[in-house]
Short mmCIF file of N, CA, C and O in Angstrom, two decimals:
data_model
loop_
_atom_site.label_atom_id
_atom_site.label_comp_id
_atom_site.label_asym_id
_atom_site.label_seq_id
_atom_site.Cartn_x
_atom_site.Cartn_y
_atom_site.Cartn_z
N UNK A 11 79.06 106.69 116.23
CA UNK A 11 79.87 107.96 115.75
C UNK A 11 79.62 109.10 116.16
O UNK A 11 78.65 109.18 116.15
N UNK A 12 80.20 109.79 116.34
CA UNK A 12 80.20 111.82 116.91
C UNK A 12 80.89 112.10 115.45
O UNK A 12 81.93 112.42 115.46
N UNK A 13 79.60 112.57 114.83
CA UNK A 13 80.78 113.48 113.39
C UNK A 13 81.12 114.51 113.56
O UNK A 13 80.30 115.38 114.85
N UNK A 14 82.39 114.84 113.53
CA UNK A 14 83.45 116.01 113.64
C UNK A 14 83.58 116.63 112.57
O UNK A 14 83.93 116.76 111.86
N UNK A 15 83.31 118.23 112.26
CA UNK A 15 83.74 118.99 111.76
C UNK A 15 84.51 120.05 111.42
O UNK A 15 84.14 121.59 112.31
N UNK A 16 85.72 119.99 111.15
CA UNK A 16 86.73 121.43 111.74
C UNK A 16 86.61 122.14 110.71
O UNK A 16 86.10 122.02 109.35
N UNK A 17 86.48 123.94 111.35
CA UNK A 17 86.49 124.46 110.32
C UNK A 17 87.82 125.93 110.74
O UNK A 17 88.11 125.18 111.49
N UNK A 18 88.25 127.03 109.76
CA UNK A 18 88.87 127.70 110.67
C UNK A 18 90.16 128.03 109.42
O UNK A 18 90.74 128.60 109.72
N UNK A 19 90.17 126.98 108.87
CA UNK A 19 91.59 126.56 108.36
C UNK A 19 91.83 127.72 107.20
O UNK A 19 91.06 128.49 106.64
N UNK A 20 92.81 127.36 106.43
CA UNK A 20 93.28 128.79 105.60
C UNK A 20 95.03 129.27 105.13
O UNK A 20 96.04 128.24 105.97
N UNK A 21 95.23 129.55 104.12
CA UNK A 21 96.60 130.64 104.54
C UNK A 21 96.88 131.67 105.57
O UNK A 21 96.05 132.72 104.97
N UNK A 22 97.86 132.25 105.76
CA UNK A 22 98.10 132.82 106.55
C UNK A 22 99.44 133.43 106.31
O UNK A 22 100.46 132.99 106.04
N UNK A 23 99.42 134.79 106.58
CA UNK A 23 101.16 134.29 106.70
C UNK A 23 101.51 134.44 108.34
O UNK A 23 101.51 134.53 109.35
N UNK A 24 103.51 133.82 107.96
CA UNK A 24 103.54 133.92 109.55
C UNK A 24 103.96 135.15 110.36
O UNK A 24 103.91 136.27 109.82
N UNK A 25 103.21 135.04 111.27
CA UNK A 25 102.99 135.85 112.42
C UNK A 25 101.94 136.26 113.05
O UNK A 25 101.51 136.61 113.86
N UNK A 26 100.97 135.58 111.84
CA UNK A 26 99.20 135.59 112.07
C UNK A 26 98.69 134.86 112.70
O UNK A 26 99.39 133.87 113.17
N UNK A 27 97.38 134.87 112.45
CA UNK A 27 96.11 134.07 114.15
C UNK A 27 95.09 133.56 113.06
O UNK A 27 94.85 133.87 111.65
N UNK A 28 94.87 131.78 113.39
CA UNK A 28 93.67 131.71 112.48
C UNK A 28 92.83 130.86 114.14
O UNK A 28 93.30 130.38 115.60
N UNK A 29 91.91 130.70 113.90
CA UNK A 29 90.97 130.36 114.67
C UNK A 29 90.12 129.13 114.22
O UNK A 29 89.12 128.95 113.19
N UNK A 30 90.79 127.66 114.69
CA UNK A 30 90.17 126.51 114.40
C UNK A 30 88.60 126.31 115.34
O UNK A 30 89.04 126.35 116.49
N UNK A 31 87.41 125.22 114.66
CA UNK A 31 86.87 125.25 114.94
C UNK A 31 86.39 123.99 114.77
O UNK A 31 86.35 123.18 113.30
N UNK A 32 85.48 123.25 115.66
CA UNK A 32 85.24 121.78 115.06
C UNK A 32 83.78 121.74 116.40
O UNK A 32 83.64 122.03 117.34
N UNK A 33 82.45 121.80 115.18
CA UNK A 33 81.84 120.94 116.16
C UNK A 33 80.94 119.98 115.94
O UNK A 33 81.68 119.23 114.86
N UNK A 34 80.71 119.47 116.86
CA UNK A 34 80.06 118.09 117.22
C UNK A 34 78.27 118.09 116.86
O UNK A 34 78.25 118.91 117.69
N UNK A 35 78.58 117.13 115.57
CA UNK A 35 77.38 116.77 116.04
C UNK A 35 76.87 115.60 117.17
O UNK A 35 75.86 115.02 117.12
N UNK A 36 76.75 116.25 118.04
CA UNK A 36 76.73 115.61 119.65
C UNK A 36 75.81 116.00 120.54
O UNK A 36 76.24 117.18 121.32
N UNK A 37 74.42 115.80 121.21
CA UNK A 37 73.67 116.40 122.43
C UNK A 37 74.67 116.29 123.73
O UNK A 37 74.02 116.95 124.32
N UNK A 38 74.94 114.92 123.19
CA UNK A 38 75.90 115.13 125.00
C UNK A 38 77.63 115.37 124.93
O UNK A 38 78.29 114.84 125.36
N UNK A 39 77.99 116.51 124.37
CA UNK A 39 79.12 117.09 124.30
C UNK A 39 79.56 117.13 124.96
O UNK A 39 80.64 117.03 124.88
N UNK A 40 79.16 117.29 126.06
CA UNK A 40 79.71 117.52 127.58
C UNK A 40 80.10 116.41 128.28
O UNK A 40 80.66 116.26 129.15
N UNK A 41 79.95 114.93 127.14
CA UNK A 41 80.53 113.67 128.56
C UNK A 41 82.14 113.54 127.38
O UNK A 41 82.64 112.79 127.94
N UNK A 42 82.21 113.77 125.98
CA UNK A 42 83.31 114.14 125.18
C UNK A 42 84.49 115.31 126.01
O UNK A 42 84.61 116.64 125.81
N UNK A 43 85.89 114.45 126.18
CA UNK A 43 86.80 114.80 126.15
C UNK A 43 87.19 115.29 124.35
O UNK A 43 87.45 114.19 124.26
N UNK A 44 88.48 116.18 124.03
CA UNK A 44 88.45 116.87 122.68
C UNK A 44 90.07 116.60 122.99
O UNK A 44 90.74 117.30 124.01
N UNK A 45 90.35 116.79 121.88
CA UNK A 45 91.67 116.95 120.98
C UNK A 45 91.89 117.59 120.14
O UNK A 45 90.82 117.86 118.75
N UNK A 46 93.69 118.40 119.60
CA UNK A 46 93.24 118.58 118.37
C UNK A 46 95.23 117.82 118.09
O UNK A 46 96.02 118.57 118.58
N UNK A 47 94.91 117.63 116.82
CA UNK A 47 95.92 117.07 116.31
C UNK A 47 96.22 117.62 114.60
O UNK A 47 95.58 118.40 114.29
N UNK A 48 97.46 116.85 115.22
CA UNK A 48 97.88 117.74 113.01
C UNK A 48 98.75 117.02 112.23
O UNK A 48 99.90 115.90 113.29
N UNK A 49 99.13 116.51 111.20
CA UNK A 49 99.69 116.02 110.43
C UNK A 49 100.70 116.82 108.81
O UNK A 49 99.91 117.27 108.18
N UNK A 50 101.60 116.62 109.07
CA UNK A 50 101.65 116.61 107.58
C UNK A 50 102.29 115.27 107.28
O UNK A 50 102.04 113.99 106.90
N UNK A 51 102.74 115.59 105.21
CA UNK A 51 102.85 114.20 104.73
C UNK A 51 103.73 113.46 104.82
O UNK A 51 104.93 114.19 105.04
N UNK A 52 103.84 112.49 104.73
CA UNK A 52 105.04 112.10 105.78
C UNK A 52 104.95 111.57 106.94
O UNK A 52 106.84 110.83 107.38
N UNK A 53 104.83 111.99 107.31
CA UNK A 53 104.72 112.13 108.81
C UNK A 53 103.47 111.44 110.08
O UNK A 53 102.30 111.91 109.02
N UNK A 54 104.14 111.30 111.35
CA UNK A 54 102.69 110.75 112.20
C UNK A 54 102.44 112.18 112.68
O UNK A 54 102.77 112.75 112.59
N UNK A 55 100.88 111.28 112.73
CA UNK A 55 99.67 112.49 113.63
C UNK A 55 100.40 112.83 114.42
O UNK A 55 100.46 112.19 115.55
N UNK A 56 100.64 113.85 115.32
CA UNK A 56 101.46 114.55 115.77
C UNK A 56 100.05 115.86 117.17
O UNK A 56 99.03 116.12 116.42
N UNK A 57 99.83 114.86 118.72
CA UNK A 57 99.74 115.79 119.44
C UNK A 57 99.95 117.45 119.34
O UNK A 57 100.98 117.91 119.52
N UNK A 58 98.93 118.37 119.17
CA UNK A 58 98.63 119.70 119.71
C UNK A 58 98.18 120.31 120.72
O UNK A 58 98.78 121.23 121.25
N UNK A 59 96.74 119.77 121.12
CA UNK A 59 96.46 120.47 122.37
C UNK A 59 95.18 119.87 123.30
O UNK A 59 94.72 118.55 121.24
N UNK A 60 94.82 119.63 124.11
CA UNK A 60 93.31 118.90 124.71
C UNK A 60 92.63 119.88 125.90
O UNK A 60 93.11 120.37 126.46
N UNK A 61 91.29 119.02 126.19
CA UNK A 61 90.90 119.73 127.38
C UNK A 61 89.76 118.84 127.54
O UNK A 61 89.42 117.96 126.83
N UNK A 62 89.78 119.22 129.37
CA UNK A 62 89.09 117.44 129.45
C UNK A 62 87.65 118.58 129.00
O UNK A 62 86.81 119.68 128.38
N UNK A 63 87.14 117.74 129.68
CA UNK A 63 85.09 117.42 129.29
C UNK A 63 84.76 119.06 130.56
O UNK A 63 83.33 119.89 129.37
N UNK A 64 85.20 119.09 131.47
CA UNK A 64 84.74 120.64 131.32
C UNK A 64 85.51 121.88 131.40
O UNK A 64 84.85 122.73 131.53
N UNK A 65 86.20 121.54 130.13
CA UNK A 65 87.26 122.84 129.99
C UNK A 65 88.03 123.67 130.94
O UNK A 65 89.38 124.86 130.97
N UNK A 66 88.28 122.63 131.83
CA UNK A 66 89.05 123.00 133.49
C UNK A 66 90.42 122.84 132.92
O UNK A 66 91.71 123.46 133.79
N UNK A 67 90.63 122.38 132.43
CA UNK A 67 91.72 121.57 132.16
C UNK A 67 92.20 121.49 130.79
O UNK A 67 91.55 120.76 129.90
N UNK A 68 93.28 121.33 131.01
CA UNK A 68 94.48 121.86 128.44
C UNK A 68 95.68 121.38 128.55
O UNK A 68 96.43 121.58 130.06
N UNK A 69 95.85 120.82 127.43
CA UNK A 69 97.22 120.56 127.64
C UNK A 69 98.46 120.73 126.39
O UNK A 69 97.13 121.08 125.44
N UNK A 70 99.18 121.40 125.68
CA UNK A 70 99.21 121.68 124.90
C UNK A 70 101.09 120.89 124.30
O UNK A 70 101.93 120.92 125.09
N UNK A 71 101.29 121.45 123.42
CA UNK A 71 102.44 120.57 122.95
C UNK A 71 103.67 121.70 122.70
O UNK A 71 102.95 122.62 123.10
N UNK A 72 104.85 121.37 124.05
CA UNK A 72 105.59 122.22 124.21
C UNK A 72 105.93 123.40 122.75
O UNK A 72 105.95 124.27 123.01
N UNK A 73 106.13 123.01 121.72
CA UNK A 73 106.10 123.96 120.61
C UNK A 73 104.85 125.26 120.34
O UNK A 73 105.24 126.42 119.95
N UNK A 74 103.84 125.19 120.58
CA UNK A 74 102.77 125.74 120.75
C UNK A 74 102.47 126.46 121.78
O UNK A 74 101.61 127.63 122.11
N UNK A 75 102.46 126.40 122.66
CA UNK A 75 102.36 126.25 124.16
C UNK A 75 102.62 127.88 123.97
O UNK A 75 104.15 129.31 123.47
N UNK A 76 101.98 128.86 124.98
CA UNK A 76 102.41 130.46 124.59
C UNK A 76 101.45 131.10 123.24
O UNK A 76 101.39 132.18 123.51
N UNK A 77 101.22 130.17 122.52
CA UNK A 77 100.94 130.79 121.10
C UNK A 77 99.73 130.04 121.03
O UNK A 77 98.98 131.17 119.92
N UNK A 78 98.74 128.83 121.88
CA UNK A 78 97.92 128.80 121.04
C UNK A 78 96.77 128.18 122.39
O UNK A 78 97.49 128.04 123.44
N UNK A 79 95.31 128.37 122.06
CA UNK A 79 94.69 128.67 122.88
C UNK A 79 93.83 127.90 123.09
O UNK A 79 92.88 127.99 121.66
N UNK A 80 93.29 126.54 123.48
CA UNK A 80 92.02 125.51 123.36
C UNK A 80 91.31 125.99 124.14
O UNK A 80 91.05 126.06 125.59
N UNK A 81 90.06 126.26 123.85
CA UNK A 81 88.31 125.90 124.87
C UNK A 81 87.54 125.57 124.05
O UNK A 81 87.51 125.12 123.02
N UNK A 82 86.14 125.31 124.70
CA UNK A 82 85.27 124.63 124.21
C UNK A 82 84.20 125.44 124.77
O UNK A 82 83.82 125.75 125.98
N UNK A 83 83.03 125.36 124.18
CA UNK A 83 81.16 125.73 124.39
C UNK A 83 80.46 125.18 124.02
O UNK A 83 80.02 124.65 123.66
N UNK A 84 80.36 124.08 125.94
CA UNK A 84 80.03 123.29 125.51
C UNK A 84 78.21 123.37 125.41
O UNK A 84 77.18 122.47 123.94
N UNK A 85 77.74 124.51 125.15
CA UNK A 85 76.61 124.68 124.92
C UNK A 85 76.13 124.55 123.29
O UNK A 85 75.17 124.47 122.79
N UNK A 86 77.38 124.68 123.02
CA UNK A 86 77.43 124.99 121.25
C UNK A 86 78.33 124.32 120.76
O UNK A 86 78.46 123.92 119.10
N UNK A 87 78.52 122.40 121.18
CA UNK A 87 78.88 121.64 120.77
C UNK A 87 80.10 121.80 120.30
O UNK A 87 81.01 120.91 119.26
N UNK A 88 80.59 122.76 120.50
CA UNK A 88 82.11 123.56 119.57
C UNK A 88 83.21 123.67 120.26
O UNK A 88 83.39 123.80 121.50
N UNK A 89 84.42 123.08 119.91
CA UNK A 89 85.75 123.33 120.37
C UNK A 89 86.56 123.72 119.64
O UNK A 89 86.44 123.68 118.30
N UNK A 90 87.47 124.67 120.36
CA UNK A 90 88.45 125.37 119.46
C UNK A 90 89.89 125.64 120.12
O UNK A 90 89.88 124.85 120.88
N UNK A 91 90.73 126.37 118.64
CA UNK A 91 91.37 126.27 118.47
C UNK A 91 92.19 127.65 118.55
O UNK A 91 92.53 127.72 116.83
N UNK A 92 92.67 128.70 119.24
CA UNK A 92 93.71 129.99 118.23
C UNK A 92 94.43 129.64 118.65
O UNK A 92 95.58 129.58 119.43
N UNK A 93 94.88 130.11 117.60
CA UNK A 93 96.31 129.89 116.97
C UNK A 93 96.81 131.75 116.99
O UNK A 93 96.40 131.97 115.67
N UNK A 94 98.07 131.77 117.49
CA UNK A 94 98.51 133.06 116.99
C UNK A 94 100.44 133.01 117.02
O UNK A 94 100.93 131.65 117.28
N UNK A 95 100.75 134.07 116.58
CA UNK A 95 102.86 133.96 115.76
C UNK A 95 102.32 132.59 115.25
O UNK A 95 103.90 131.78 115.18
N UNK A 96 101.52 132.33 114.03
CA UNK A 96 102.02 131.24 113.96
C UNK A 96 103.79 131.44 112.47
O UNK A 96 104.02 132.02 112.15
N UNK A 97 104.17 129.60 112.99
CA UNK A 97 105.85 129.66 111.40
C UNK A 97 104.94 128.99 110.85
O UNK A 97 103.66 128.61 111.24
N UNK A 98 105.82 128.93 109.63
CA UNK A 98 106.31 127.89 108.67
C UNK A 98 105.55 126.11 109.43
O UNK A 98 105.21 125.30 108.79
N UNK A 99 106.28 125.76 110.55
CA UNK A 99 106.03 124.86 111.25
C UNK A 99 105.13 124.21 111.58
O UNK A 99 104.91 123.37 111.91
N UNK A 100 104.34 125.38 111.57
CA UNK A 100 102.81 124.99 112.21
C UNK A 100 101.40 124.22 110.94
O UNK A 100 100.62 124.32 110.94
N UNK A 101 102.28 124.19 109.50
CA UNK A 101 101.43 124.22 108.24
C UNK A 101 101.62 122.82 108.70
O UNK A 101 102.68 122.16 108.91
N UNK A 102 99.88 122.24 108.30
CA UNK A 102 100.06 121.15 108.37
C UNK A 102 97.94 120.80 108.17
O UNK A 102 97.43 121.66 108.41
N UNK A 103 97.80 119.34 107.99
CA UNK A 103 96.27 119.24 108.46
C UNK A 103 95.75 119.29 110.20
O UNK A 103 96.36 118.80 110.31
N UNK A 104 95.29 120.33 110.77
CA UNK A 104 94.67 120.17 111.80
C UNK A 104 93.31 119.72 111.93
O UNK A 104 92.30 119.31 111.07
N UNK A 105 93.22 117.87 112.88
CA UNK A 105 92.33 117.44 113.04
C UNK A 105 91.64 117.27 114.92
O UNK A 105 92.71 117.69 115.30
N UNK A 106 90.62 117.20 114.84
CA UNK A 106 89.97 117.19 115.73
C UNK A 106 89.48 115.79 116.27
O UNK A 106 89.42 115.22 115.35
N UNK A 107 89.89 115.81 117.64
CA UNK A 107 89.29 113.85 118.08
C UNK A 107 88.23 114.36 119.28
O UNK A 107 88.56 115.51 119.86
N UNK A 108 87.83 113.28 119.72
CA UNK A 108 86.61 113.21 120.60
C UNK A 108 87.28 112.08 121.19
O UNK A 108 87.22 110.66 120.67
N UNK A 109 86.71 111.40 122.13
CA UNK A 109 86.66 110.67 123.33
C UNK A 109 85.39 110.68 124.49
O UNK A 109 85.34 111.50 125.01
N UNK A 110 84.92 110.20 124.71
CA UNK A 110 84.01 109.55 125.59
C UNK A 110 84.92 109.95 126.79
O UNK A 110 85.78 109.06 127.45
N UNK A 111 84.57 110.16 128.41
CA UNK A 111 85.44 110.62 129.43
C UNK A 111 84.66 110.31 130.77
O UNK A 111 83.48 111.09 130.75
N UNK A 112 85.01 109.39 131.45
CA UNK A 112 84.21 109.44 132.40
C UNK A 112 84.83 110.43 133.59
O UNK A 112 83.99 110.68 134.39
N UNK A 113 85.97 110.88 133.67
CA UNK A 113 86.49 111.83 134.19
C UNK A 113 86.07 113.48 133.38
O UNK A 113 86.26 113.93 132.20
N UNK A 114 85.98 114.02 134.67
CA UNK A 114 85.40 115.79 134.28
C UNK A 114 86.67 116.68 133.73
O UNK A 114 86.72 117.38 133.59
N UNK A 115 87.46 116.26 134.72
CA UNK A 115 88.35 117.05 135.01
C UNK A 115 90.04 116.37 134.34
O UNK A 115 91.36 116.63 134.91
N UNK A 116 89.97 115.51 132.95
CA UNK A 116 91.61 115.38 132.12
C UNK A 116 91.27 115.27 131.22
O UNK A 116 90.38 115.29 130.46
N UNK A 117 92.29 115.11 130.52
CA UNK A 117 92.44 115.57 128.53
C UNK A 117 93.68 114.78 129.18
O UNK A 117 94.39 113.77 129.20
N UNK A 118 93.60 114.66 127.20
CA UNK A 118 94.50 113.10 126.88
C UNK A 118 95.43 113.27 125.34
O UNK A 118 94.37 114.22 124.89
N UNK A 119 96.58 112.70 125.10
CA UNK A 119 97.05 113.83 124.38
C UNK A 119 97.81 112.56 123.40
O UNK A 119 98.65 113.29 122.85
N UNK A 120 97.94 111.24 123.80
CA UNK A 120 97.58 110.28 122.65
C UNK A 120 96.72 110.15 121.35
O UNK A 120 94.95 110.23 121.78
N UNK A 121 96.91 109.25 120.03
CA UNK A 121 96.52 109.45 119.59
C UNK A 121 95.47 108.42 119.63
O UNK A 121 94.53 107.99 119.43
N UNK A 122 95.88 107.71 120.12
CA UNK A 122 95.29 106.17 120.75
C UNK A 122 93.98 106.17 121.85
O UNK A 122 92.87 105.11 121.85
N UNK A 123 94.11 106.78 121.86
CA UNK A 123 93.21 107.38 123.51
C UNK A 123 91.65 108.25 123.27
O UNK A 123 91.13 107.95 123.51
N UNK A 124 91.61 108.64 121.43
CA UNK A 124 90.74 109.19 120.28
C UNK A 124 89.73 108.43 119.83
O UNK A 124 90.26 107.39 119.12
N UNK A 125 88.95 107.96 119.99
CA UNK A 125 87.75 107.43 119.46
C UNK A 125 87.23 107.46 117.71
O UNK A 125 86.60 107.55 116.88
N UNK A 126 87.62 109.07 118.48
CA UNK A 126 86.50 110.09 117.35
C UNK A 126 87.54 110.96 116.64
O UNK A 126 87.73 111.92 117.09
N UNK A 127 86.75 110.72 115.17
CA UNK A 127 87.88 112.16 114.04
C UNK A 127 87.05 112.64 113.16
O UNK A 127 86.19 112.28 112.63
N UNK A 128 87.79 114.21 112.96
CA UNK A 128 87.05 115.27 111.97
C UNK A 128 87.68 114.68 110.45
O UNK A 128 88.61 114.16 110.75
N UNK A 129 87.50 115.19 110.40
CA UNK A 129 88.88 115.05 108.25
C UNK A 129 89.78 115.94 107.82
O UNK A 129 89.80 115.95 107.41
N UNK A 130 89.75 116.60 108.62
CA UNK A 130 91.06 117.76 109.00
C UNK A 130 90.66 119.25 108.17
O UNK A 130 89.46 119.16 107.37
N UNK A 131 91.36 120.09 108.39
CA UNK A 131 91.17 121.10 107.93
C UNK A 131 92.35 122.00 108.13
O UNK A 131 93.35 121.85 108.28
N UNK A 132 92.64 122.53 106.93
CA UNK A 132 94.84 122.67 106.46
C UNK A 132 95.05 124.16 106.93
O UNK A 132 94.62 124.85 106.96
N UNK A 133 95.88 123.99 107.65
CA UNK A 133 96.55 125.13 107.69
C UNK A 133 97.95 125.60 106.72
O UNK A 133 98.89 124.82 107.29
N UNK A 134 98.49 126.31 106.75
CA UNK A 134 99.70 126.97 104.92
C UNK A 134 99.53 128.36 106.36
O UNK A 134 99.07 129.47 106.21
N UNK A 135 101.03 127.94 106.22
CA UNK A 135 101.34 129.37 106.82
C UNK A 135 102.74 129.44 106.06
O UNK A 135 104.01 128.83 105.86
N UNK A 136 103.22 130.84 105.23
CA UNK A 136 103.99 131.20 104.15
C UNK A 136 104.46 132.75 105.26
O UNK A 136 104.40 133.59 106.11
N UNK A 137 105.75 131.80 104.71
CA UNK A 137 107.13 133.05 105.34
C UNK A 137 107.94 133.79 104.13
O UNK A 137 107.10 134.35 103.43
#
């Protein structure tokens, strides 16, 4: 198991920003590719962003491109999701996910790709 703890969620007005953090209690954090997903009630969990083990490759869903930036600090065992220009449609519970990867420069965008999940942090954007 890789405990993942998300933080940084909250209530923000449309157009505002939040930075989500996901801390992993894992000394070999650099072995893991990381991702962010989100889910609203009644809908499937969906991909938001992902980052490779080394941090040199990232991916985003189309609706957040240009507004969100994923990054990681392997020395701090933490991955971040900076979200700007937030919209009401971004309201969801955001989940951090991790998977062991033998590939240093690959990211993963499917739910089934990930082995470990955090408990989620609520992001609410008021319009």
